[in-house]
Coordinates of C-alpha atoms in Angstrom, one line a residue:
Y48 CA 21.5 -12.2 -15.2
E49 CA 24.9 -13.6 -15.9
M50 CA 25.9 -15.5 -19.0
P51 CA 28.7 -18.0 -18.6
G52 CA 31.8 -17.0 -20.6
S53 CA 30.5 -13.4 -20.9
L54 CA 32.6 -10.4 -19.8
K55 CA 29.5 -8.4 -19.2
Y56 CA 27.2 -8.4 -16.2
Q57 CA 23.9 -6.6 -16.3
D58 CA 21.0 -6.3 -13.9
I59 CA 17.6 -6.9 -15.5
S60 CA 14.5 -5.9 -13.7
V61 CA 11.1 -6.9 -14.8
I62 CA 8.1 -5.0 -13.6
G63 CA 4.9 -7.0 -13.2
E64 CA 2.0 -6.6 -15.7
V65 CA 0.0 -4.8 -13.0
S66 CA 1.8 -2.0 -11.3
G67 CA 1.2 1.2 -9.4
E68 CA 3.2 4.2 -8.2
I69 CA 2.5 6.0 -4.9
V70 CA 2.4 9.6 -6.1
E71 CA 1.2 11.2 -2.9
H72 CA 0.4 10.4 0.7
N73 CA 0.0 12.1 4.1
L74 CA 1.1 9.2 6.3
P75 CA 2.6 10.7 9.4
V76 CA 6.2 10.0 10.6
A77 CA 4.9 10.0 14.2
I78 CA 1.5 9.8 15.9
K79 CA 0.6 10.3 19.5
A80 CA -0.5 7.1 21.4
N81 CA -4.2 7.1 22.5
S82 CA -5.0 10.1 20.2
K83 CA -8.0 10.1 17.8
P84 CA -7.6 8.1 14.6
Q85 CA -5.5 9.9 12.0
H86 CA -7.1 10.4 8.6
V87 CA -4.8 9.3 5.7
V88 CA -5.0 9.7 2.0
V89 CA -2.8 7.6 -0.4
K90 CA -2.9 8.4 -4.1
I91 CA -1.8 5.6 -6.4
K92 CA -1.2 6.0 -10.1
N93 CA -2.0 3.0 -12.3
T94 CA 1.3 2.4 -14.2
S95 CA 0.1 -0.8 -15.8
Q96 CA 0.5 -1.1 -19.6
S97 CA -3.1 -2.1 -20.2
S98 CA -4.8 -3.3 -16.9
V99 CA -7.8 -1.2 -15.8
W100 CA -8.5 -1.3 -12.1
T101 CA -12.1 -1.8 -11.0
S102 CA -12.1 0.5 -7.9
S103 CA -14.3 -1.7 -5.6
R104 CA -11.9 -4.6 -6.2
A105 CA -8.5 -2.8 -6.0
A106 CA -7.8 -3.4 -2.3
L107 CA -5.0 -1.7 -0.4
E108 CA -3.9 -3.9 2.5
L109 CA -1.8 -3.1 5.6
A110 CA 0.2 -5.5 7.8
G111 CA 2.7 -5.2 10.5
G112 CA 6.4 -5.7 10.0
D113 CA 6.3 -9.5 10.6
D114 CA 3.2 -10.0 8.4
S115 CA 1.0 -9.8 11.5
E116 CA -2.2 -7.7 11.6
S117 CA -1.5 -4.0 11.9
V118 CA -1.7 -2.5 15.4
F119 CA -3.4 0.5 13.7
Y120 CA -6.6 -1.4 12.7
D121 CA -9.7 0.7 12.8
P122 CA -12.8 -1.4 13.0
G123 CA -15.0 1.6 12.3
D124 CA -13.2 2.4 9.0
W125 CA -11.3 -0.5 7.5
I126 CA -13.0 -3.1 5.3
D127 CA -11.5 -5.9 7.4
K128 CA -8.4 -6.5 9.6
Q129 CA -6.1 -6.4 6.6
T130 CA -7.8 -4.1 4.1
V131 CA -7.7 -0.4 4.7
G132 CA -9.7 0.6 1.6
V133 CA -10.3 0.8 -2.1
P134 CA -10.1 3.9 -4.4
V135 CA -13.0 6.1 -3.8
N136 CA -12.6 8.9 -6.4
K137 CA -13.4 6.8 -9.6
T138 CA -15.2 3.6 -10.4
R139 CA -12.5 2.5 -12.9
I140 CA -8.8 3.6 -12.9
A141 CA -7.2 3.3 -16.3
P142 CA -3.5 3.3 -16.9
G143 CA -2.1 6.7 -16.2
E144 CA -5.0 7.6 -13.9
I145 CA -4.8 8.1 -10.1
G146 CA -6.8 6.2 -7.5
E147 CA -7.4 7.9 -4.1
I148 CA -7.7 5.6 -1.0
K149 CA -8.8 7.1 2.3
F150 CA -8.6 5.4 5.6
T151 CA -7.6 6.0 9.3
L152 CA -4.8 4.8 11.5
D153 CA -6.1 4.2 15.0
P154 CA -3.3 4.7 17.7
R155 CA -5.6 4.0 20.6
N156 CA -4.3 1.2 22.7
V157 CA -1.0 1.2 20.8
R158 CA 2.1 1.3 23.0
P159 CA 4.9 3.8 22.2
A160 CA 7.5 2.3 19.8
T161 CA 8.5 2.4 16.2
Y162 CA 6.3 0.3 13.9
K163 CA 6.7 -0.9 10.3
L164 CA 3.7 -0.3 8.0
V165 CA 3.7 -2.9 5.2
F166 CA 1.3 -2.0 2.4
S167 CA 0.4 -4.3 -0.5
M168 CA -2.3 -4.1 -3.2
E169 CA -4.4 -6.7 -4.9
L170 CA -6.9 -6.6 -7.8
R171 CA -9.3 -9.1 -6.2
D172 CA -11.4 -9.5 -9.3
K173 CA -8.3 -10.6 -11.3
K174 CA -6.5 -12.3 -8.3
S175 CA -3.5 -10.2 -9.3
I176 CA -0.9 -8.5 -7.2
V177 CA -0.2 -4.8 -7.9
Y178 CA 3.5 -4.0 -7.8
L179 CA 3.8 -0.8 -5.8
N180 CA 6.8 1.3 -6.7
G181 CA 8.3 -1.7 -8.4
D182 CA 7.9 -4.1 -5.5
E183 CA 5.2 -6.5 -4.0
K184 CA 5.2 -4.4 -0.8
W185 CA 5.6 -0.7 0.1
E186 CA 7.1 -0.2 3.6
L187 CA 7.3 2.8 5.9
L188 CA 8.1 3.3 9.6
I189 CA 5.9 5.2 12.0
R190 CA 6.7 6.2 15.5
V191 CA 4.1 6.2 18.3
D192 CA 4.9 8.7 21.0
K193 CA 3.6 9.0 24.5

């Protein structure tokens, strides 16, 4: 924010009303092509001021780097081609509590390369985006080896 005539410049960041923090995950840095699906656990702390998440409606989604469907889609585990899962450890996640989402990454039929994992989260009952670590999306790179 800059005020005309002011000698001071200050960044102001506003965090959305609904927010979460990735507190723990076991996403691999690399995975072997054509190996068995890799089990993943992502723990997300509800850092919202007052918004309680209904677990069955708090959806963690995964896309590729260009907003395409993820090459790691596992039809035997994911809810749909975008949604990896919802918190399974509690029915409601109040501010300060942690939701645990379990899913698999399927590297079968994925060619060796480096891929971007783009996670986002939505409270589908409230049609509200959850800001993860202060942003609309949480991105990681994963390497698929021969």
